[in-house]
Amino acid sequence: MQVISMPGRLLIVLSLLLSIGSTTSLAFEKKAKLTDYEKAMTKYERTGEYERCLHTHRIDTIRALDNQHLLIQYSRRTSYLATMPYKCPGLHFHEGIAYKSHVGQICSSDIFRVISFGGINGAACGFGTFERLERKPKDQ
């Protein structure tokens, strides 16, 4: 950048630079990143089919997608989306969850506890609904 000592021209050069800079920053703001929930749901179709309870021995993994959704990988390539009735503080950044199963299953009305880093107990939250998901074909 060249600085010209004439007051009128310096003002015009600075105005042009500021307007170019603001246009560039607007372009960056338009590229929003997908949330973990949005990324995960690009791979699944929601079926509208719900289960009241899931057998714990058939659960492979449970992954927090955000503070209100858990992705549950079930046996035989079946997946469920647990949608809690309220946001669960700290769930998305948890180290794990702890729950008590009754007769080898978890139900929509059951409570789990968020386990924070260092093994400290966090919030207690309800599982909510369990909706079966269908995996989308890979070519979509």
Coordinates of C-alpha atoms in Angstrom, one line a residue:
M1 CA 0.0 0.0 0.0
Q2 CA 1.3 3.4 -0.9
V3 CA 0.5 6.4 1.3
I4 CA 0.0 9.6 -0.5
S5 CA 0.3 12.8 1.5
M6 CA -2.6 14.5 -0.1
P7 CA -5.6 14.5 2.4
G8 CA -8.3 13.9 -0.1
R9 CA -6.7 11.0 -1.9
L10 CA -5.7 9.3 1.4
L11 CA -9.3 9.3 2.5
I12 CA -10.4 7.7 -0.8
V13 CA -7.7 5.0 -0.6
L14 CA -8.7 4.2 3.0
S15 CA -12.4 4.1 2.1
L16 CA -11.7 1.7 -0.8
L17 CA -9.6 -0.6 1.4
L18 CA -12.3 -0.7 4.2
S19 CA -15.0 -1.5 1.7
I20 CA -13.0 -4.3 0.2
G21 CA -12.2 -5.7 3.6
S22 CA -15.9 -5.7 4.7
T23 CA -17.0 -7.5 1.5
T24 CA -14.4 -10.2 2.1
S25 CA -15.5 -10.7 5.7
L26 CA -19.1 -11.1 4.7
A27 CA -18.1 -13.9 2.3
F28 CA -16.4 -15.8 5.2
E29 CA -19.5 -15.5 7.4
K30 CA -21.7 -17.2 4.8
K31 CA -19.7 -20.5 5.1
A32 CA -21.3 -21.9 8.3
K33 CA -20.0 -25.2 9.7
L34 CA -22.5 -28.0 10.2
T35 CA -23.1 -29.1 13.8
D36 CA -22.4 -32.7 14.9
Y37 CA -26.1 -33.3 14.9
E38 CA -26.5 -32.0 11.3
K39 CA -23.5 -33.9 10.1
A40 CA -24.7 -37.2 11.6
M41 CA -28.3 -36.7 10.3
T42 CA -27.0 -36.3 6.7
K43 CA -26.4 -40.1 6.8
Y44 CA -29.8 -41.1 8.1
E45 CA -33.5 -40.8 7.3
R46 CA -35.9 -40.3 10.3
T47 CA -38.6 -43.0 10.2
G48 CA -41.1 -41.7 12.7
E49 CA -41.0 -45.1 14.3
Y50 CA -40.4 -45.0 18.0
E51 CA -39.5 -47.5 20.7
R52 CA -40.3 -47.0 24.4
C53 CA -37.3 -49.1 25.6
L54 CA -34.1 -50.5 24.1
H55 CA -32.2 -53.6 25.3
T56 CA -28.9 -52.6 26.8
H57 CA -27.0 -55.8 25.6
R58 CA -27.8 -54.8 22.0
I59 CA -26.3 -51.2 22.3
D60 CA -22.9 -50.9 20.7
T61 CA -22.2 -47.2 21.2
I62 CA -23.9 -44.0 22.4
R63 CA -22.6 -40.7 21.0
A64 CA -23.7 -37.2 22.0
L65 CA -24.5 -35.1 18.9
D66 CA -25.4 -32.0 21.0
N67 CA -27.0 -31.2 24.3
Q68 CA -30.3 -32.7 23.3
H69 CA -29.6 -35.7 21.0
L70 CA -27.8 -39.0 21.4
L71 CA -27.0 -41.3 18.4
I72 CA -27.4 -44.9 19.6
Q73 CA -25.8 -47.6 17.4
Y74 CA -27.7 -50.8 18.1
S75 CA -27.0 -54.3 16.9
R76 CA -27.6 -55.5 13.4
R77 CA -26.8 -52.1 11.9
T78 CA -29.8 -50.4 13.5
S79 CA -29.5 -46.9 14.8
Y80 CA -31.8 -44.8 17.1
L81 CA -31.9 -41.1 17.8
A82 CA -32.7 -40.3 21.4
T83 CA -34.2 -36.8 21.6
M84 CA -34.4 -35.5 25.2
P85 CA -37.3 -33.4 26.2
Y86 CA -35.0 -30.7 27.5
K87 CA -31.4 -29.7 26.8
C88 CA -28.9 -31.6 29.0
P89 CA -26.1 -29.2 30.2
G90 CA -22.6 -30.5 29.3
L91 CA -23.8 -33.5 27.4
H92 CA -22.1 -32.6 24.1
F93 CA -18.7 -32.3 25.8
H94 CA -19.0 -35.3 28.2
E95 CA -16.6 -38.1 28.8
G96 CA -19.4 -40.5 29.2
I97 CA -22.8 -41.2 30.6
A98 CA -24.0 -43.5 33.4
Y99 CA -27.4 -45.1 33.7
K100 CA -29.1 -47.8 35.6
S101 CA -30.9 -50.4 33.5
H102 CA -34.0 -52.0 34.7
V103 CA -34.4 -55.6 33.5
G104 CA -31.7 -55.1 30.9
Q105 CA -33.2 -52.2 29.1
I106 CA -33.3 -48.4 29.1
C107 CA -36.6 -46.7 28.6
S108 CA -37.6 -43.2 27.4
S109 CA -38.5 -42.2 31.0
D110 CA -35.2 -43.3 32.5
I111 CA -32.6 -40.9 33.8
F112 CA -28.9 -40.9 33.0
R113 CA -26.1 -38.8 34.5
V114 CA -23.4 -37.0 32.5
I115 CA -19.9 -38.0 33.5
S116 CA -17.5 -35.1 33.1
F117 CA -13.7 -35.2 32.7
G118 CA -12.1 -36.6 35.8
G119 CA -15.1 -38.7 36.6
I120 CA -17.2 -35.9 38.2
N121 CA -20.9 -36.4 38.0
G122 CA -22.7 -33.8 35.9
A123 CA -26.3 -33.1 35.0
A124 CA -29.0 -35.7 35.4
C125 CA -31.2 -36.0 32.2
G126 CA -34.0 -38.1 30.7
F127 CA -33.4 -40.2 27.6
G128 CA -36.6 -39.0 25.9
T129 CA -37.8 -40.6 22.7
F130 CA -36.0 -43.3 20.8
E131 CA -36.6 -42.9 17.0
R132 CA -35.4 -45.6 14.7
L133 CA -33.2 -44.3 11.9
E134 CA -32.6 -45.7 8.4
R135 CA -29.2 -45.4 6.9
K136 CA -29.2 -43.5 3.6
P137 CA -27.6 -45.2 0.6
K138 CA -24.0 -44.1 0.2
D139 CA -24.6 -42.7 -3.3
Q140 CA -26.9 -39.9 -1.9

